[in-house]
GROMACS .gro file of C-alpha atoms in nm:
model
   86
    1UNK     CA    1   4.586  20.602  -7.586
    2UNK     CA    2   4.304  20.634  -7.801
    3UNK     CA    3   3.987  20.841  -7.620
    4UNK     CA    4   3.645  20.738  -7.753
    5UNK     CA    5   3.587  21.062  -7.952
    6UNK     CA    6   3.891  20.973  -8.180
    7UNK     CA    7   3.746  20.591  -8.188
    8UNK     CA    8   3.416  20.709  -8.316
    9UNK     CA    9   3.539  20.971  -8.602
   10UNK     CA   10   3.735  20.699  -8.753
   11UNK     CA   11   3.454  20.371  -8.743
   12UNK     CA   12   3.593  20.214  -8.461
   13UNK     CA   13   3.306  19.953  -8.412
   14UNK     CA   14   3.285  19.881  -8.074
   15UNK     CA   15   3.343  19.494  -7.962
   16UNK     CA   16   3.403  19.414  -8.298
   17UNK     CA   17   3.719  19.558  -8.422
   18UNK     CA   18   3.805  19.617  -8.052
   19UNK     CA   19   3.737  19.358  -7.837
   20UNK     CA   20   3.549  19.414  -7.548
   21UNK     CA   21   3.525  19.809  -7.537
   22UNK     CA   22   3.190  19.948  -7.529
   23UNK     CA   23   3.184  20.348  -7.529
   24UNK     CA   24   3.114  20.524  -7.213
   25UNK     CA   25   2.862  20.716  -7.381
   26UNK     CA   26   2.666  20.388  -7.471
   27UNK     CA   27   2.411  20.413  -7.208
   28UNK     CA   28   2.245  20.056  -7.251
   29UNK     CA   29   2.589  19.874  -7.226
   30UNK     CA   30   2.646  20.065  -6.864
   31UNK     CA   31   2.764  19.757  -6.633
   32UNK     CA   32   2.758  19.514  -6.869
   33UNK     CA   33   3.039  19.318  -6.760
   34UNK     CA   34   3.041  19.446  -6.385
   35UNK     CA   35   2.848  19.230  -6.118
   36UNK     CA   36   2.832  19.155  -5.798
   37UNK     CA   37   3.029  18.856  -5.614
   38UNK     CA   38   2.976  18.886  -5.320
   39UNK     CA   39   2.782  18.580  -5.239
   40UNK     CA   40   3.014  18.396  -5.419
   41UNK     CA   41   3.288  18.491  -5.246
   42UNK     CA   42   3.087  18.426  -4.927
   43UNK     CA   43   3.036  18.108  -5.059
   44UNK     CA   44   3.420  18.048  -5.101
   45UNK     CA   45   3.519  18.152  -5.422
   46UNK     CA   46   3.886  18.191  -5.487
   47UNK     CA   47   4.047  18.326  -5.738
   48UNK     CA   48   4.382  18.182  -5.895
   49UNK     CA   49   4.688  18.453  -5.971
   50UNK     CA   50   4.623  18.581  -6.321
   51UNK     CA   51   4.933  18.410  -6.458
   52UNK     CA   52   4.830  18.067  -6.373
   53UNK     CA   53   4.547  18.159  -6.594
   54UNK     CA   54   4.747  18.274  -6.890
   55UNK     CA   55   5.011  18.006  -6.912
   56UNK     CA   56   4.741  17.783  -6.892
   57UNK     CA   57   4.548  17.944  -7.163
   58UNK     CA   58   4.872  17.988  -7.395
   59UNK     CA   59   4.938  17.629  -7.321
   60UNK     CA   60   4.607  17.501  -7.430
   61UNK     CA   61   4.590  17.768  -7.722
   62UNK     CA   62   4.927  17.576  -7.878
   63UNK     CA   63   4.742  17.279  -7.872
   64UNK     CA   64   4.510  17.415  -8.127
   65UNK     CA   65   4.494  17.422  -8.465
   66UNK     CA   66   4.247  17.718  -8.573
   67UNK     CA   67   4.248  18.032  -8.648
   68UNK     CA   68   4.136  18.290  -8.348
   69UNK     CA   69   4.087  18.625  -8.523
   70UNK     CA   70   3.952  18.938  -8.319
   71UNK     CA   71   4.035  19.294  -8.350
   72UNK     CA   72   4.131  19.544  -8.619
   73UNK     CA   73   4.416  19.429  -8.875
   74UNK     CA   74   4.752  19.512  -8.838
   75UNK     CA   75   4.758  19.755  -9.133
   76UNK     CA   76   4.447  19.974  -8.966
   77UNK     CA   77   4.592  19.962  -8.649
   78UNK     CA   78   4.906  20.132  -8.798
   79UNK     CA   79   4.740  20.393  -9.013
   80UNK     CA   80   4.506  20.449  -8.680
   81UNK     CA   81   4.841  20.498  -8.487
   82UNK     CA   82   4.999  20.702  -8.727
   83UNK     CA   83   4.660  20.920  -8.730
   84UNK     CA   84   4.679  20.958  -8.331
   85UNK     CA   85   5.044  21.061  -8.319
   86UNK     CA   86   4.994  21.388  -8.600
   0.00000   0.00000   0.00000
């Protein structure tokens, strides 16, 4: 586990090399991605098990011929890992 102090002294960028973390200490990102349901829910919303969701993804993403590229390379991730663990 990587805490956001380590992330920062090495040029983590936020949401780019690591997909959807935003530091804590990032005031004006504070809730982004939290919101309220409620009504939905009221309204009927269900949610389907997660794993429905992920075969289904993983079958679709098969079907596809690009390239999806998000997060730090495999070499950084390494030498970041390697960093952590000394």
């Amino acid at each position: 586990w990587a805490d956001e102090k380590f992330l920062d002294e090495n040029n983590v960028q936020p949401w780019n090399e690591m997909p959807f973390y935003l530091p804590e200490s990032f005031a004006e990102a504070r809730g982004f991605l939290a919101m309220n349901v409620d009504k939905a829910l009221e309204k009927g919303l269900k949610f389907r098990p997660l794993i429905e969701t992920v075969r289904d993804v993983h079958d679709w993403r098969k079907t596809q011929d690009f390239e999806m590229k998000a997060g730090i390379s495999a070499e950084r991730e390494h030498h970041l890992i390697a960093k952590l663990r000394n």
